[in-house]
């Protein structure tokens, strides 16, 4: 009787370990946006480009090559943000093989250009504006940095909840958001095994 009990406990332990082992999170940054941002500009032009960026089409890319660089798809659902560059990337990569679900919950951190009497490249405008947002001094943001941090924690909760039903979760979202999701998951003992999410169509992969 004791032997049977030990066998049952061993099987239960093995099943429990197998259920939690091999979980995978794939965070893909959207494709490059087809928008000319070259040159030195003032804050008004930077504001125009920032708004245009959210609705601009993506640049076409080699779908087969990108898919070959990603792990095999083990889920039937891809989560994307509500911004066109994320949605278009999702449909182009996985529209024939998975359901694409979009939500503003996965949108990039909000960005408002600071009004400064300067002439700068567009990337400098976004960098400075983002830095002031981190410091809490850019009051025009709809979402504060603390609120964004809370949203990231909620996204991490959502990811881990979905992993109760599927061992793989795939998100196609945005650079800053993916970076912060990665940090939050690492705090929860997820291991980062690939870190290419800074570049367009690159993926950050975490496993547990």
CSV table of C-alpha atoms in Angstrom, one decimal:
chain,number,residue,atom,x,y,z
A,1,UNK,CA,0.0,0.0,0.0
A,2,UNK,CA,2.9,2.4,0.9
A,3,UNK,CA,4.5,1.6,-2.5
A,4,UNK,CA,1.3,2.4,-4.4
A,5,UNK,CA,1.0,5.7,-2.5
A,6,UNK,CA,4.6,6.6,-3.4
A,7,UNK,CA,3.9,5.9,-7.1
A,8,UNK,CA,0.8,8.0,-7.1
A,9,UNK,CA,2.7,10.9,-5.5
A,10,UNK,CA,5.5,10.5,-8.0
A,11,UNK,CA,3.2,10.6,-10.9
A,12,UNK,CA,1.4,13.7,-9.5
A,13,UNK,CA,4.7,15.5,-9.0
A,14,UNK,CA,5.9,14.7,-12.6
A,15,UNK,CA,2.6,15.8,-14.1
A,16,UNK,CA,2.7,19.0,-12.1
A,17,UNK,CA,6.3,19.7,-13.2
A,18,UNK,CA,5.5,19.0,-16.9
A,19,UNK,CA,2.6,21.3,-16.8
A,20,UNK,CA,4.7,24.3,-15.7
A,21,UNK,CA,7.8,23.4,-17.6
A,22,UNK,CA,8.5,24.7,-21.1
A,23,UNK,CA,6.4,27.8,-20.9
A,24,UNK,CA,7.3,30.5,-23.4
A,25,UNK,CA,6.6,34.2,-23.9
A,26,UNK,CA,7.5,35.8,-27.3
A,27,UNK,CA,7.4,39.6,-27.4
A,28,UNK,CA,7.7,40.8,-31.0
A,29,UNK,CA,8.2,44.5,-32.0
A,30,UNK,CA,6.1,45.7,-34.9
A,31,UNK,CA,7.5,46.2,-38.4
A,32,UNK,CA,9.2,49.4,-39.4
A,33,UNK,CA,6.8,52.2,-40.2
A,34,UNK,CA,6.8,53.9,-43.6
A,35,UNK,CA,7.3,57.5,-42.5
A,36,UNK,CA,10.1,59.9,-43.4
A,37,UNK,CA,11.4,61.5,-40.2
A,38,UNK,CA,14.7,62.7,-41.5
A,39,UNK,CA,16.0,66.3,-41.0
A,40,UNK,CA,16.1,68.9,-38.2
A,41,UNK,CA,12.7,70.1,-37.2
A,42,UNK,CA,10.8,72.2,-34.6
A,43,UNK,CA,8.3,71.0,-32.0
A,44,UNK,CA,5.3,71.6,-34.3
A,45,UNK,CA,6.6,69.3,-37.0
A,46,UNK,CA,7.7,66.8,-34.4
A,47,UNK,CA,4.1,66.7,-33.1
A,48,UNK,CA,2.8,66.2,-36.6
A,49,UNK,CA,5.2,63.3,-37.2
A,50,UNK,CA,4.3,61.7,-33.8
A,51,UNK,CA,0.6,61.7,-34.7
A,52,UNK,CA,1.3,60.4,-38.3
A,53,UNK,CA,3.5,57.6,-36.9
A,54,UNK,CA,0.4,56.0,-35.2
A,55,UNK,CA,-1.5,55.7,-38.4
A,56,UNK,CA,1.3,55.2,-41.0
A,57,UNK,CA,1.5,51.9,-42.9
A,58,UNK,CA,4.3,49.4,-42.3
A,59,UNK,CA,7.2,48.7,-44.6
A,60,UNK,CA,6.8,45.4,-46.5
A,61,UNK,CA,9.1,42.6,-45.3
A,62,UNK,CA,10.1,39.0,-46.0
A,63,UNK,CA,7.5,37.1,-44.0
A,64,UNK,CA,9.1,33.7,-44.4
A,65,UNK,CA,12.5,35.0,-43.2
A,66,UNK,CA,11.0,36.5,-40.1
A,67,UNK,CA,9.0,33.4,-39.2
A,68,UNK,CA,12.1,31.3,-39.7
A,69,UNK,CA,13.8,33.3,-37.0
A,70,UNK,CA,11.0,32.7,-34.5
A,71,UNK,CA,10.2,29.6,-32.5
A,72,UNK,CA,7.5,27.3,-33.9
A,73,UNK,CA,4.0,28.6,-33.2
A,74,UNK,CA,2.3,26.6,-30.5
A,75,UNK,CA,-0.7,28.9,-29.9
A,76,UNK,CA,-3.8,29.7,-31.9
A,77,UNK,CA,-4.0,33.3,-30.7
A,78,UNK,CA,-1.8,36.3,-31.3
A,79,UNK,CA,-2.2,39.4,-29.2
A,80,UNK,CA,-1.6,42.8,-30.7
A,81,UNK,CA,-2.1,46.5,-29.7
A,82,UNK,CA,-4.8,48.7,-31.1
A,83,UNK,CA,-2.3,50.7,-33.2
A,84,UNK,CA,-2.2,50.0,-36.9
A,85,UNK,CA,1.5,49.1,-37.1
A,86,UNK,CA,1.0,46.3,-34.5
A,87,UNK,CA,-2.2,45.1,-36.1
A,88,UNK,CA,-0.7,45.0,-39.7
A,89,UNK,CA,2.4,43.2,-38.5
A,90,UNK,CA,0.2,40.6,-36.7
A,91,UNK,CA,-1.9,39.9,-39.8
A,92,UNK,CA,1.1,39.8,-42.1
A,93,UNK,CA,2.9,37.3,-40.0
A,94,UNK,CA,0.2,35.1,-38.5
A,95,UNK,CA,-3.1,36.0,-40.2
A,96,UNK,CA,-3.3,32.6,-42.0
A,97,UNK,CA,-2.4,30.5,-38.9
A,98,UNK,CA,-3.9,32.2,-35.9
A,99,UNK,CA,-6.6,34.4,-34.5
A,100,UNK,CA,-5.4,38.0,-34.1
A,101,UNK,CA,-6.8,39.9,-31.1
A,102,UNK,CA,-6.2,43.6,-30.7
A,103,UNK,CA,-6.5,45.7,-27.5
A,104,UNK,CA,-5.5,49.3,-26.5
A,105,UNK,CA,-4.3,47.6,-23.3
A,106,UNK,CA,-1.2,46.7,-25.3
A,107,UNK,CA,-0.6,50.1,-26.9
A,108,UNK,CA,2.7,51.8,-26.6
A,109,UNK,CA,3.3,54.3,-23.8
A,110,UNK,CA,1.7,57.6,-24.8
A,111,UNK,CA,4.0,60.2,-26.2
A,112,UNK,CA,3.5,64.0,-26.4
A,113,UNK,CA,6.2,66.1,-27.8
A,114,UNK,CA,7.5,68.8,-25.5
A,115,UNK,CA,7.2,72.4,-26.8
A,116,UNK,CA,10.7,73.7,-26.7
A,117,UNK,CA,12.3,76.5,-28.8
A,118,UNK,CA,14.7,74.1,-30.4
A,119,UNK,CA,15.5,72.5,-33.8
A,120,UNK,CA,16.3,68.8,-33.4
A,121,UNK,CA,16.1,65.5,-35.3
A,122,UNK,CA,12.8,63.7,-34.7
A,123,UNK,CA,14.4,60.9,-32.6
A,124,UNK,CA,15.9,63.6,-30.3
A,125,UNK,CA,12.4,65.1,-29.8
A,126,UNK,CA,10.9,61.7,-28.9
A,127,UNK,CA,13.9,60.9,-26.7
A,128,UNK,CA,13.7,64.1,-24.7
A,129,UNK,CA,9.9,64.0,-24.4
A,130,UNK,CA,10.1,60.4,-23.2
A,131,UNK,CA,12.8,61.3,-20.6
A,132,UNK,CA,10.7,64.1,-19.2
A,133,UNK,CA,7.8,61.7,-19.0
A,134,UNK,CA,9.9,59.3,-17.0
A,135,UNK,CA,10.7,62.1,-14.6
A,136,UNK,CA,7.0,63.0,-14.3
A,137,UNK,CA,7.4,66.5,-15.6
A,138,UNK,CA,5.7,66.2,-19.0
A,139,UNK,CA,2.1,66.7,-17.7
A,140,UNK,CA,0.5,66.4,-21.2
A,141,UNK,CA,0.6,62.6,-21.1
A,142,UNK,CA,-2.7,60.8,-20.8
A,143,UNK,CA,-1.0,58.0,-18.9
A,144,UNK,CA,1.6,58.8,-16.2
A,145,UNK,CA,4.7,56.7,-15.7
A,146,UNK,CA,3.3,55.2,-12.6
A,147,UNK,CA,0.1,54.3,-14.4
A,148,UNK,CA,2.1,52.8,-17.2
A,149,UNK,CA,4.1,50.7,-14.7
A,150,UNK,CA,0.8,49.4,-13.3
A,151,UNK,CA,-0.4,48.5,-16.8
A,152,UNK,CA,2.8,46.5,-17.4
A,153,UNK,CA,2.2,44.5,-14.2
A,154,UNK,CA,-1.4,43.8,-15.4
A,155,UNK,CA,-0.1,42.7,-18.8
A,156,UNK,CA,2.3,40.3,-17.0
A,157,UNK,CA,-0.6,39.0,-14.9
A,158,UNK,CA,-2.6,38.5,-18.1
A,159,UNK,CA,0.3,36.6,-19.8
A,160,UNK,CA,0.8,34.3,-16.8
A,161,UNK,CA,-3.0,33.6,-16.7
A,162,UNK,CA,-3.0,32.7,-20.4
A,163,UNK,CA,-0.2,30.3,-19.8
A,164,UNK,CA,-2.5,28.2,-17.6
A,165,UNK,CA,-4.3,27.2,-20.9
A,166,UNK,CA,-1.4,27.3,-23.4
A,167,UNK,CA,2.3,27.0,-22.9
A,168,UNK,CA,3.1,29.8,-25.3
A,169,UNK,CA,1.9,33.4,-25.4
A,170,UNK,CA,2.8,35.7,-28.4
A,171,UNK,CA,2.5,39.5,-28.3
A,172,UNK,CA,3.2,41.9,-31.2
A,173,UNK,CA,3.5,45.3,-29.6
A,174,UNK,CA,6.0,48.1,-29.2
A,175,UNK,CA,9.6,48.7,-28.1
A,176,UNK,CA,9.2,50.5,-24.8
A,177,UNK,CA,6.3,48.4,-23.7
A,178,UNK,CA,8.0,45.1,-24.6
A,179,UNK,CA,11.1,46.2,-22.7
A,180,UNK,CA,9.1,46.9,-19.6
A,181,UNK,CA,7.1,43.7,-19.9
A,182,UNK,CA,10.4,41.8,-20.1
A,183,UNK,CA,11.7,43.5,-16.9
A,184,UNK,CA,8.5,42.7,-15.0
A,185,UNK,CA,8.6,39.0,-16.1
A,186,UNK,CA,12.2,38.7,-15.1
A,187,UNK,CA,11.2,39.9,-11.6
A,188,UNK,CA,8.9,36.9,-11.6
A,189,UNK,CA,11.8,34.5,-12.3
A,190,UNK,CA,11.4,34.3,-16.1
A,191,UNK,CA,14.6,33.7,-18.0
A,192,UNK,CA,15.4,35.9,-21.0
A,193,UNK,CA,16.8,33.6,-23.7
A,194,UNK,CA,16.7,36.0,-26.6
A,195,UNK,CA,16.9,39.7,-26.6
A,196,UNK,CA,16.3,41.1,-30.1
A,197,UNK,CA,13.2,43.1,-29.3
A,198,UNK,CA,14.8,46.5,-29.7
A,199,UNK,CA,14.8,46.2,-33.5
A,200,UNK,CA,11.7,46.2,-35.7
A,201,UNK,CA,10.4,42.6,-36.2
A,202,UNK,CA,12.9,41.4,-33.6
A,203,UNK,CA,11.7,39.2,-30.7
A,204,UNK,CA,12.5,39.0,-27.0
A,205,UNK,CA,11.9,35.4,-25.8
A,206,UNK,CA,11.4,34.4,-22.2
A,207,UNK,CA,11.1,30.9,-20.8
A,208,UNK,CA,10.2,29.3,-17.5
